[in-house]
Amino acid sequence: MAPEACDLLIEAGHVVPVVPHGVVLERHAVAVRDGAIVAILPIDEARARFAPRETVSRPDGALIPGLVNTHTHNPMTLLRGVADDLPLMEWLQGHIWPIEGAVVAPDFIADGVTLAIAEMVRGGTTCCNENYFFPDVQAATYRKHGFRARVGLPVIDFPTAWARTSDEYFDRAGEVHDQWRNDPLVATSFAPHAPYTVSDANFERIRMLADQLDVPVHCHVHETAHEVAEARRTLGQSQIARLDRLGLVNDRLIAVHMTQLTDAEIALCAERGVSVAHCPESNLKLASGFCPVAKLLKAGVNLAIGTDGAASNNDLDMFGEMRTAALLAKAVGDDASALDAFAALRAATLGGAKAMGFEERIGSIEPGKQADFALVDLGA
């Protein structure tokens, strides 16, 4: 029998497919045809079965799914180190917002995203979930460089360089979504900034439009104890309870940070299919609190990992983020097994893909999925 044609055969000392969980395949190869995974099999079998146009052989390498950074503000890569050693609200209101008011413009966005792509690709990240202004410029920049992204359509209750009124935010959101709705790499989501900067009326519009357009809602939620306390003081309920009242606590919601959660709120998120984007290094830098990772996983909540923006991290290193997430979960949960290496990798790949609605395409190395990989040099 003649060998099967394929475009690419990647041979690696180790393949970590993520699905099945906890598996490492030694001396395996992945065959790719037309951008999709055809087979995963031992190297000797692959060489006998396939006639590839190109072979990449890395006996000292580990092939993993491309990492998925589930919460970014990538234009802010240009603001790295601008306001260090400050708590969240002082950092945000006293420094970041004034600087953004002076510098945010299309060229700033394009340059920041381009720099971020270079940093992410060097670190094995192949997909990100973006939340920032000028999503039209972001989308075009990601597409130009062949980088997969879900670009957030921002909504916030005050004027910015992107939009001046609520109607303008939604009108421009619709235009950007329509432009990119069928693109194979770039998609959109709604990205309300946070419950404390978005009104009930705008959240209700977001819920309605997210359902109509079939897109996620990407929002900072319960980032600090102060945020939760202020909501209870002014609203008589937590922000999660408020979002639930407005119909937003569902499987579209990517809730970012989530450092302050009751057991009842965790159970609600699990029941409704909410995904949590855990940003441990940003939360540590801004002294925002600790996401209860072990409790979320035990309840069945989908966990993803993000770096946040480089201004609050100060990098886009998903390997560092996985390590910090694993160590922090052990300390917070008083359990050395709280987040093992396989679970951390799953959160940084398939967990992120699921949160973003991309799990049928990426996030694991399985036949039929897209050839979206990172190859790690274990000899470096």
mmCIF file of C-alpha atoms in Angstrom:
data_model
loop_
_atom_site.group_PDB
_atom_site.id
_atom_site.type_symbol
_atom_site.label_atom_id
_atom_site.label_comp_id
_atom_site.label_asym_id
_atom_site.label_seq_id
_atom_site.Cartn_x
_atom_site.Cartn_y
_atom_site.Cartn_z
ATOM 1 C CA MET A 1 0.000 0.000 0.000
ATOM 2 C CA ALA A 2 1.319 3.417 -0.970
ATOM 3 C CA PRO A 3 2.030 5.837 1.899
ATOM 4 C CA GLU A 4 -0.599 8.488 2.625
ATOM 5 C CA ALA A 5 0.253 12.024 1.653
ATOM 6 C CA CYS A 6 0.353 14.657 4.360
ATOM 7 C CA ASP A 7 1.669 18.182 4.529
ATOM 8 C CA LEU A 8 3.617 17.956 7.770
ATOM 9 C CA LEU A 9 4.870 15.286 10.137
ATOM 10 C CA ILE A 10 6.045 16.487 13.541
ATOM 11 C CA GLU A 11 8.145 13.950 15.415
ATOM 12 C CA ALA A 12 8.750 14.664 19.090
ATOM 13 C CA GLY A 13 10.331 12.946 22.037
ATOM 14 C CA HIS A 14 7.141 13.658 23.968
ATOM 15 C CA VAL A 15 3.602 14.572 22.940
ATOM 16 C CA VAL A 16 1.243 15.880 25.630
ATOM 17 C CA PRO A 17 -2.177 15.819 23.950
ATOM 18 C CA VAL A 18 -4.176 17.125 26.989
ATOM 19 C CA VAL A 19 -6.963 14.742 25.913
ATOM 20 C CA PRO A 20 -6.818 12.102 27.349
ATOM 21 C CA HIS A 21 -5.941 13.819 30.609
ATOM 22 C CA GLY A 22 -2.642 12.990 32.276
ATOM 23 C CA VAL A 23 -1.093 11.258 29.263
ATOM 24 C CA VAL A 24 2.416 11.762 27.859
ATOM 25 C CA LEU A 25 3.141 9.915 24.611
ATOM 26 C CA GLU A 26 6.814 9.009 24.181
ATOM 27 C CA ARG A 27 8.416 9.157 20.715
ATOM 28 C CA HIS A 28 5.230 10.010 18.893
ATOM 29 C CA ALA A 29 4.438 11.920 15.729
ATOM 30 C CA VAL A 30 1.543 14.103 14.644
ATOM 31 C CA ALA A 31 0.515 14.106 10.987
ATOM 32 C CA VAL A 32 -1.083 17.231 9.525
ATOM 33 C CA ARG A 33 -3.032 17.636 6.297
ATOM 34 C CA ASP A 34 -4.770 20.830 5.123
ATOM 35 C CA GLY A 35 -4.145 22.468 8.487
ATOM 36 C CA ALA A 36 -5.833 19.709 10.496
ATOM 37 C CA ILE A 37 -4.509 16.843 12.603
ATOM 38 C CA VAL A 38 -4.827 13.527 10.776
ATOM 39 C CA ALA A 39 -3.223 11.132 13.249
ATOM 40 C CA ILE A 40 -1.136 10.805 16.412
ATOM 41 C CA LEU A 41 0.953 7.647 16.440
ATOM 42 C CA PRO A 42 4.403 6.244 17.282
ATOM 43 C CA ILE A 43 7.174 7.668 15.123
ATOM 44 C CA ASP A 44 8.078 4.363 13.448
ATOM 45 C CA GLU A 45 4.446 3.778 12.480
ATOM 46 C CA ALA A 46 4.119 7.344 11.210
ATOM 47 C CA ARG A 47 7.157 6.991 8.973
ATOM 48 C CA ALA A 48 5.732 3.816 7.472
ATOM 49 C CA ARG A 49 2.235 5.215 6.974
ATOM 50 C CA PHE A 50 2.817 8.779 5.731
ATOM 51 C CA ALA A 51 4.727 10.507 2.938
ATOM 52 C CA PRO A 52 4.986 14.063 4.300
ATOM 53 C CA ARG A 53 5.940 17.110 2.288
ATOM 54 C CA GLU A 54 7.850 18.315 5.342
ATOM 55 C CA THR A 55 9.115 16.602 8.487
ATOM 56 C CA VAL A 56 10.077 18.343 11.721
ATOM 57 C CA SER A 57 12.014 16.039 14.035
ATOM 58 C CA ARG A 58 12.631 17.120 17.621
ATOM 59 C CA PRO A 59 13.779 14.132 19.712
ATOM 60 C CA ASP A 60 14.444 16.466 22.659
ATOM 61 C CA GLY A 61 11.164 18.324 22.228
ATOM 62 C CA ALA A 62 7.727 18.201 23.801
ATOM 63 C CA LEU A 63 4.762 18.943 21.572
ATOM 64 C CA ILE A 64 1.809 20.518 23.394
ATOM 65 C CA PRO A 65 -1.311 22.342 22.240
ATOM 66 C CA GLY A 66 -0.729 26.028 21.619
ATOM 67 C CA LEU A 67 -1.271 27.940 24.850
ATOM 68 C CA VAL A 68 -4.457 30.001 25.148
ATOM 69 C CA ASN A 69 -4.127 33.293 27.028
ATOM 70 C CA THR A 70 -7.694 33.827 28.171
ATOM 71 C CA HIS A 71 -7.407 37.394 29.446
ATOM 72 C CA THR A 72 -5.263 40.066 27.814
ATOM 73 C CA HIS A 73 -5.063 43.798 27.269
ATOM 74 C CA ASN A 74 -2.341 43.461 24.672
ATOM 75 C CA PRO A 75 -2.041 47.093 23.539
ATOM 76 C CA MET A 76 -0.976 47.779 27.136
ATOM 77 C CA THR A 77 2.281 45.953 26.417
ATOM 78 C CA LEU A 78 3.496 49.482 25.640
ATOM 79 C CA LEU A 79 2.649 50.476 29.238
ATOM 80 C CA ARG A 80 4.734 47.755 30.883
ATOM 81 C CA GLY A 81 6.218 49.019 34.161
ATOM 82 C CA VAL A 82 4.375 52.340 34.076
ATOM 83 C CA ALA A 83 2.740 52.144 37.525
ATOM 84 C CA ASP A 84 4.232 49.413 39.665
ATOM 85 C CA ASP A 85 3.684 48.621 43.355
ATOM 86 C CA LEU A 86 0.178 50.056 43.621
ATOM 87 C CA PRO A 87 -3.208 48.533 44.555
ATOM 88 C CA LEU A 88 -5.730 48.024 41.765
ATOM 89 C CA MET A 89 -7.929 51.107 42.003
ATOM 90 C CA GLU A 90 -5.044 53.524 42.591
ATOM 91 C CA TRP A 91 -3.141 51.864 39.744
ATOM 92 C CA LEU A 92 -6.176 51.990 37.432
ATOM 93 C CA GLN A 93 -7.841 55.306 38.242
ATOM 94 C CA GLY A 94 -4.800 57.307 39.284
ATOM 95 C CA HIS A 95 -2.343 56.196 36.623
ATOM 96 C CA ILE A 96 -3.567 53.896 33.846
ATOM 97 C CA TRP A 97 -6.760 55.709 32.853
ATOM 98 C CA PRO A 98 -5.072 59.150 32.659
ATOM 99 C CA ILE A 99 -2.218 57.735 30.578
ATOM 100 C CA GLU A 100 -4.642 55.925 28.292
ATOM 101 C CA GLY A 101 -6.589 59.140 27.821
ATOM 102 C CA ALA A 102 -3.431 60.747 26.483
ATOM 103 C CA VAL A 103 -1.991 57.977 24.299
ATOM 104 C CA VAL A 104 -4.686 55.522 23.155
ATOM 105 C CA ALA A 105 -5.143 55.820 19.388
ATOM 106 C CA PRO A 106 -5.087 53.416 16.428
ATOM 107 C CA ASP A 107 -1.295 53.483 16.002
ATOM 108 C CA PHE A 108 -0.784 52.818 19.718
ATOM 109 C CA ILE A 109 -3.134 49.827 19.487
ATOM 110 C CA ALA A 110 -1.454 48.340 16.413
ATOM 111 C CA ASP A 111 2.053 48.741 17.825
ATOM 112 C CA GLY A 112 1.101 47.284 21.213
ATOM 113 C CA VAL A 113 -0.640 44.271 19.706
ATOM 114 C CA THR A 114 2.275 43.617 17.347
ATOM 115 C CA LEU A 115 4.737 43.658 20.240
ATOM 116 C CA ALA A 116 2.452 41.387 22.272
ATOM 117 C CA ILE A 117 2.146 38.872 19.431
ATOM 118 C CA ALA A 118 5.935 38.629 19.206
ATOM 119 C CA GLU A 119 6.176 38.025 22.955
ATOM 120 C CA MET A 120 3.341 35.502 23.034
ATOM 121 C CA VAL A 121 4.547 33.441 20.074
ATOM 122 C CA ARG A 122 8.040 33.164 21.565
ATOM 123 C CA GLY A 123 6.416 31.757 24.705
ATOM 124 C CA GLY A 124 4.217 29.163 22.994
ATOM 125 C CA THR A 125 0.959 31.146 23.057
ATOM 126 C CA THR A 126 -1.068 30.851 19.860
ATOM 127 C CA CYS A 127 -4.430 32.330 20.896
ATOM 128 C CA CYS A 128 -5.628 35.151 23.135
ATOM 129 C CA ASN A 129 -8.842 36.617 24.488
ATOM 130 C CA GLU A 130 -8.574 40.387 24.148
ATOM 131 C CA ASN A 131 -10.273 43.185 26.057
ATOM 132 C CA TYR A 132 -9.336 46.720 24.982
ATOM 133 C CA PHE A 133 -10.242 49.698 22.833
ATOM 134 C CA PHE A 134 -10.190 49.945 19.013
ATOM 135 C CA PRO A 135 -11.096 46.294 18.411
ATOM 136 C CA ASP A 136 -11.155 47.012 14.679
ATOM 137 C CA VAL A 137 -7.440 47.809 14.708
ATOM 138 C CA GLN A 138 -6.704 44.878 16.996
ATOM 139 C CA ALA A 139 -8.554 42.432 14.756
ATOM 140 C CA ALA A 140 -6.730 43.622 11.646
ATOM 141 C CA THR A 141 -3.370 43.370 13.413
ATOM 142 C CA TYR A 142 -3.987 39.840 14.697
ATOM 143 C CA ARG A 143 -5.125 38.767 11.224
ATOM 144 C CA LYS A 144 -2.118 40.382 9.559
ATOM 145 C CA HIS A 145 0.220 38.272 11.675
ATOM 146 C CA GLY A 146 -1.833 35.058 11.488
ATOM 147 C CA PHE A 147 -2.571 34.994 15.216
ATOM 148 C CA ARG A 148 -5.819 33.565 16.586
ATOM 149 C CA ALA A 149 -7.790 35.936 18.825
ATOM 150 C CA ARG A 150 -11.219 36.686 20.151
ATOM 151 C CA VAL A 151 -11.331 40.463 20.221
ATOM 152 C CA GLY A 152 -13.514 42.108 22.841
ATOM 153 C CA LEU A 153 -16.029 44.777 21.844
ATOM 154 C CA PRO A 154 -15.616 47.257 24.714
ATOM 155 C CA VAL A 155 -18.480 48.747 26.699
ATOM 156 C CA ILE A 156 -17.924 51.190 29.553
ATOM 157 C CA ASP A 157 -20.091 53.953 30.975
ATOM 158 C CA PHE A 158 -17.874 56.904 30.106
ATOM 159 C CA PRO A 159 -16.377 58.442 26.962
ATOM 160 C CA THR A 160 -13.100 57.104 25.581
ATOM 161 C CA ALA A 161 -11.119 57.541 22.394
ATOM 162 C CA TRP A 162 -13.116 54.616 20.967
ATOM 163 C CA ALA A 163 -16.666 55.828 21.664
ATOM 164 C CA ARG A 164 -18.386 58.730 23.389
ATOM 165 C CA THR A 165 -21.854 57.399 24.222
ATOM 166 C CA SER A 166 -23.487 54.065 24.992
ATOM 167 C CA ASP A 167 -25.155 54.018 21.594
ATOM 168 C CA GLU A 168 -21.819 54.619 19.895
ATOM 169 C CA TYR A 169 -20.191 51.748 21.803
ATOM 170 C CA PHE A 170 -22.913 49.379 20.599
ATOM 171 C CA ASP A 171 -23.064 50.751 17.052
ATOM 172 C CA ARG A 172 -19.318 50.365 16.613
ATOM 173 C CA ALA A 173 -19.424 46.927 18.233
ATOM 174 C CA GLY A 174 -21.928 45.781 15.636
ATOM 175 C CA GLU A 175 -19.776 47.095 12.803
ATOM 176 C CA VAL A 176 -16.673 45.279 14.034
ATOM 177 C CA HIS A 177 -18.562 42.041 14.642
ATOM 178 C CA ASP A 178 -20.075 42.120 11.160
ATOM 179 C CA GLN A 179 -16.658 42.657 9.599
ATOM 180 C CA TRP A 180 -15.076 39.647 11.331
ATOM 181 C CA ARG A 181 -17.976 37.274 11.899
ATOM 182 C CA ASN A 182 -16.818 34.693 9.346
ATOM 183 C CA ASP A 183 -13.056 34.977 9.728
ATOM 184 C CA PRO A 184 -11.230 31.679 10.420
ATOM 185 C CA LEU A 185 -8.804 33.227 12.937
ATOM 186 C CA VAL A 186 -10.364 36.349 14.432
ATOM 187 C CA ALA A 187 -13.689 36.403 16.264
ATOM 188 C CA THR A 188 -15.379 38.804 18.678
ATOM 189 C CA SER A 189 -16.942 38.903 22.115
ATOM 190 C CA PHE A 190 -18.630 41.565 24.195
ATOM 191 C CA ALA A 191 -16.183 43.036 26.692
ATOM 192 C CA PRO A 192 -17.933 45.136 29.335
ATOM 193 C CA HIS A 193 -15.144 46.474 31.517
ATOM 194 C CA ALA A 194 -16.498 45.573 34.964
ATOM 195 C CA PRO A 195 -19.749 45.625 36.929
ATOM 196 C CA TYR A 196 -18.718 48.859 38.642
ATOM 197 C CA THR A 197 -18.271 50.675 35.303
ATOM 198 C CA VAL A 198 -21.271 49.324 33.355
ATOM 199 C CA SER A 199 -24.932 50.123 34.020
ATOM 200 C CA ASP A 200 -27.805 47.665 34.261
ATOM 201 C CA ALA A 201 -29.208 49.019 31.006
ATOM 202 C CA ASN A 202 -25.970 48.387 29.134
ATOM 203 C CA PHE A 203 -25.578 44.923 30.636
ATOM 204 C CA GLU A 204 -29.104 44.089 29.475
ATOM 205 C CA ARG A 205 -28.215 45.223 25.940
ATOM 206 C CA ILE A 206 -25.068 43.099 26.078
ATOM 207 C CA ARG A 207 -27.020 40.023 27.173
ATOM 208 C CA MET A 208 -29.541 40.444 24.364
ATOM 209 C CA LEU A 209 -26.905 41.056 21.674
ATOM 210 C CA ALA A 210 -24.576 38.299 22.893
ATOM 211 C CA ASP A 211 -27.454 35.849 22.546
ATOM 212 C CA GLN A 212 -28.343 37.162 19.088
ATOM 213 C CA LEU A 213 -24.755 37.135 17.811
ATOM 214 C CA ASP A 214 -23.758 33.942 19.663
ATOM 215 C CA VAL A 215 -20.628 35.413 21.265
ATOM 216 C CA PRO A 216 -19.123 35.241 24.767
ATOM 217 C CA VAL A 217 -19.170 38.016 27.369
ATOM 218 C CA HIS A 218 -15.687 38.765 28.733
ATOM 219 C CA CYS A 219 -15.750 40.797 31.962
ATOM 220 C CA HIS A 220 -13.706 41.506 35.107
ATOM 221 C CA VAL A 221 -15.777 40.190 38.035
ATOM 222 C CA HIS A 222 -15.115 40.107 41.796
ATOM 223 C CA GLU A 223 -11.514 41.216 41.317
ATOM 224 C CA THR A 224 -11.015 42.635 44.830
ATOM 225 C CA ALA A 225 -12.576 42.547 48.277
ATOM 226 C CA HIS A 226 -13.218 46.296 47.958
ATOM 227 C CA GLU A 227 -15.292 45.750 44.803
ATOM 228 C CA VAL A 228 -17.437 43.140 46.536
ATOM 229 C CA ALA A 229 -17.860 45.224 49.697
ATOM 230 C CA GLU A 230 -18.856 48.320 47.716
ATOM 231 C CA ALA A 231 -21.452 46.347 45.774
ATOM 232 C CA ARG A 232 -22.985 45.013 48.957
ATOM 233 C CA ARG A 233 -22.958 48.492 50.497
ATOM 234 C CA THR A 234 -24.471 50.319 47.513
ATOM 235 C CA LEU A 235 -26.585 47.596 45.880
ATOM 236 C CA GLY A 236 -27.357 45.279 48.760
ATOM 237 C CA GLN A 237 -26.003 42.326 46.783
ATOM 238 C CA SER A 238 -22.791 41.051 45.235
ATOM 239 C CA GLN A 239 -21.927 41.831 41.639
ATOM 240 C CA ILE A 240 -22.373 38.162 40.723
ATOM 241 C CA ALA A 241 -25.890 38.304 42.155
ATOM 242 C CA ARG A 242 -26.499 41.455 40.132
ATOM 243 C CA LEU A 243 -25.193 39.870 36.934
ATOM 244 C CA ASP A 244 -27.384 36.854 37.617
ATOM 245 C CA ARG A 245 -30.411 39.114 38.034
ATOM 246 C CA LEU A 246 -29.566 40.641 34.644
ATOM 247 C CA GLY A 247 -29.315 37.221 32.981
ATOM 248 C CA LEU A 248 -25.555 37.201 32.404
ATOM 249 C CA VAL A 249 -24.460 34.328 34.639
ATOM 250 C CA ASN A 250 -24.467 31.605 32.003
ATOM 251 C CA ASP A 251 -22.167 29.624 29.748
ATOM 252 C CA ARG A 252 -21.312 32.710 27.692
ATOM 253 C CA LEU A 253 -19.670 34.446 30.650
ATOM 254 C CA ILE A 254 -15.877 34.510 30.942
ATOM 255 C CA ALA A 255 -15.512 35.893 34.464
ATOM 256 C CA VAL A 256 -12.023 37.274 34.972
ATOM 257 C CA HIS A 257 -10.150 37.207 38.314
ATOM 258 C CA MET A 258 -12.935 35.999 40.649
ATOM 259 C CA THR A 259 -10.791 36.314 43.771
ATOM 260 C CA GLN A 260 -13.707 36.810 46.183
ATOM 261 C CA LEU A 261 -16.289 34.023 46.024
ATOM 262 C CA THR A 262 -18.655 32.365 48.446
ATOM 263 C CA ASP A 263 -19.401 28.661 48.210
ATOM 264 C CA ALA A 264 -22.893 29.528 46.959
ATOM 265 C CA GLU A 265 -21.452 31.716 44.190
ATOM 266 C CA ILE A 266 -19.081 28.931 43.154
ATOM 267 C CA ALA A 267 -22.003 26.495 42.999
ATOM 268 C CA LEU A 268 -23.991 28.983 40.901
ATOM 269 C CA CYS A 269 -21.122 29.379 38.427
ATOM 270 C CA ALA A 270 -20.778 25.612 38.132
ATOM 271 C CA GLU A 271 -24.504 25.137 37.586
ATOM 272 C CA ARG A 272 -24.660 27.833 34.900
ATOM 273 C CA GLY A 273 -21.509 26.846 33.008
ATOM 274 C CA VAL A 274 -19.510 30.006 33.710
ATOM 275 C CA SER A 275 -15.805 29.927 32.804
ATOM 276 C CA VAL A 276 -13.293 31.599 35.120
ATOM 277 C CA ALA A 277 -10.152 33.230 33.706
ATOM 278 C CA HIS A 278 -7.564 32.994 36.480
ATOM 279 C CA CYS A 279 -4.799 35.646 36.382
ATOM 280 C CA PRO A 280 -2.627 34.781 39.381
ATOM 281 C CA GLU A 281 0.391 36.994 38.732
ATOM 282 C CA SER A 282 -1.700 40.106 38.093
ATOM 283 C CA ASN A 283 -3.713 39.426 41.231
ATOM 284 C CA LEU A 284 -0.496 39.051 43.216
ATOM 285 C CA LYS A 285 1.062 42.213 41.792
ATOM 286 C CA LEU A 286 -2.006 44.350 42.530
ATOM 287 C CA ALA A 287 -2.727 42.615 45.861
ATOM 288 C CA SER A 288 -6.222 41.835 44.586
ATOM 289 C CA GLY A 289 -6.720 38.484 46.293
ATOM 290 C CA PHE A 290 -6.600 34.781 45.512
ATOM 291 C CA CYS A 291 -8.891 32.897 43.156
ATOM 292 C CA PRO A 292 -10.203 29.745 44.942
ATOM 293 C CA VAL A 293 -8.969 27.423 42.208
ATOM 294 C CA ALA A 294 -9.326 24.149 44.105
ATOM 295 C CA LYS A 295 -12.928 24.897 45.062
ATOM 296 C CA LEU A 296 -13.793 25.922 41.496
ATOM 297 C CA LEU A 297 -12.354 22.727 40.042
ATOM 298 C CA LYS A 298 -14.021 20.548 42.659
ATOM 299 C CA ALA A 299 -17.357 22.170 41.799
ATOM 300 C CA GLY A 300 -16.817 21.519 38.089
ATOM 301 C CA VAL A 301 -16.216 25.097 36.941
ATOM 302 C CA ASN A 302 -14.208 25.418 33.721
ATOM 303 C CA LEU A 303 -10.877 27.026 34.646
ATOM 304 C CA ALA A 304 -8.809 29.007 32.157
ATOM 305 C CA ILE A 305 -5.612 30.999 32.655
ATOM 306 C CA GLY A 306 -4.655 34.491 31.503
ATOM 307 C CA THR A 307 -1.782 36.865 32.053
ATOM 308 C CA ASP A 308 -3.851 40.062 32.141
ATOM 309 C CA GLY A 309 -2.095 43.015 30.502
ATOM 310 C CA ALA A 310 1.666 43.454 30.625
ATOM 311 C CA ALA A 311 1.122 46.626 32.664
ATOM 312 C CA SER A 312 -0.217 44.563 35.551
ATOM 313 C CA ASN A 313 1.914 41.424 35.340
ATOM 314 C CA ASN A 314 4.511 42.509 33.806
ATOM 315 C CA ASP A 315 4.773 39.896 31.059
ATOM 316 C CA LEU A 316 2.723 37.620 28.799
ATOM 317 C CA ASP A 317 4.462 34.397 29.846
ATOM 318 C CA MET A 318 1.890 31.612 30.078
ATOM 319 C CA PHE A 319 4.447 29.083 31.339
ATOM 320 C CA GLY A 320 5.172 31.388 34.252
ATOM 321 C CA GLU A 321 1.452 31.844 34.769
ATOM 322 C CA MET A 322 0.864 28.084 34.917
ATOM 323 C CA ARG A 323 3.637 27.673 37.471
ATOM 324 C CA THR A 324 2.320 30.511 39.632
ATOM 325 C CA ALA A 325 -1.238 29.205 39.363
ATOM 326 C CA ALA A 326 -0.163 25.740 40.487
ATOM 327 C CA LEU A 327 1.936 26.965 43.412
ATOM 328 C CA LEU A 328 -0.648 29.484 44.574
ATOM 329 C CA ALA A 329 -3.492 26.956 44.468
ATOM 330 C CA LYS A 330 -1.494 24.629 46.707
ATOM 331 C CA ALA A 331 -0.858 27.348 49.282
ATOM 332 C CA VAL A 332 -4.362 28.840 49.226
ATOM 333 C CA GLY A 333 -6.041 25.439 49.406
ATOM 334 C CA ASP A 334 -3.536 23.992 51.891
ATOM 335 C CA ASP A 335 -3.316 21.027 49.531
ATOM 336 C CA ALA A 336 -0.161 20.057 47.645
ATOM 337 C CA SER A 337 -2.279 18.307 44.997
ATOM 338 C CA ALA A 338 -4.674 21.219 44.417
ATOM 339 C CA LEU A 339 -3.512 22.018 40.857
ATOM 340 C CA ASP A 340 -1.058 19.540 39.367
ATOM 341 C CA ALA A 341 0.944 20.064 36.183
ATOM 342 C CA PHE A 342 -1.588 18.325 33.946
ATOM 343 C CA ALA A 343 -4.476 20.387 35.352
ATOM 344 C CA ALA A 344 -2.503 23.613 34.958
ATOM 345 C CA LEU A 345 -1.723 22.750 31.334
ATOM 346 C CA ARG A 346 -5.355 21.889 30.680
ATOM 347 C CA ALA A 347 -6.452 25.264 32.064
ATOM 348 C CA ALA A 348 -3.906 27.015 29.834
ATOM 349 C CA THR A 349 -5.032 25.145 26.707
ATOM 350 C CA LEU A 350 -8.369 23.350 26.534
ATOM 351 C CA GLY A 351 -9.842 25.328 29.437
ATOM 352 C CA GLY A 352 -9.142 28.575 27.620
ATOM 353 C CA ALA A 353 -10.366 27.205 24.306
ATOM 354 C CA LYS A 354 -13.622 26.096 25.948
ATOM 355 C CA ALA A 355 -14.117 29.467 27.616
ATOM 356 C CA MET A 356 -13.683 31.191 24.256
ATOM 357 C CA GLY A 357 -15.910 28.766 22.343
ATOM 358 C CA PHE A 358 -12.976 27.339 20.361
ATOM 359 C CA GLU A 359 -12.780 23.873 21.970
ATOM 360 C CA GLU A 360 -13.924 22.092 18.800
ATOM 361 C CA ARG A 361 -10.955 23.582 16.934
ATOM 362 C CA ILE A 362 -8.023 23.951 19.337
ATOM 363 C CA GLY A 363 -6.899 23.278 22.903
ATOM 364 C CA SER A 364 -5.858 19.632 22.575
ATOM 365 C CA ILE A 365 -3.989 17.422 20.128
ATOM 366 C CA GLU A 366 -6.709 15.219 18.657
ATOM 367 C CA PRO A 367 -7.525 14.028 15.126
ATOM 368 C CA GLY A 368 -9.793 16.501 13.380
ATOM 369 C CA LYS A 369 -8.660 19.519 15.352
ATOM 370 C CA GLN A 370 -6.584 22.285 13.839
ATOM 371 C CA ALA A 371 -2.809 21.994 13.846
ATOM 372 C CA ASP A 372 -2.288 24.563 16.582
ATOM 373 C CA PHE A 373 0.806 23.554 18.559
ATOM 374 C CA ALA A 374 3.750 24.698 20.629
ATOM 375 C CA LEU A 375 7.001 22.743 20.454
ATOM 376 C CA VAL A 376 9.079 23.052 23.620
ATOM 377 C CA ASP A 377 12.841 22.461 23.479
ATOM 378 C CA LEU A 378 13.551 20.406 26.601
ATOM 379 C CA GLY A 379 17.281 20.616 25.974
ATOM 380 C CA ALA A 380 17.453 24.392 26.135
#
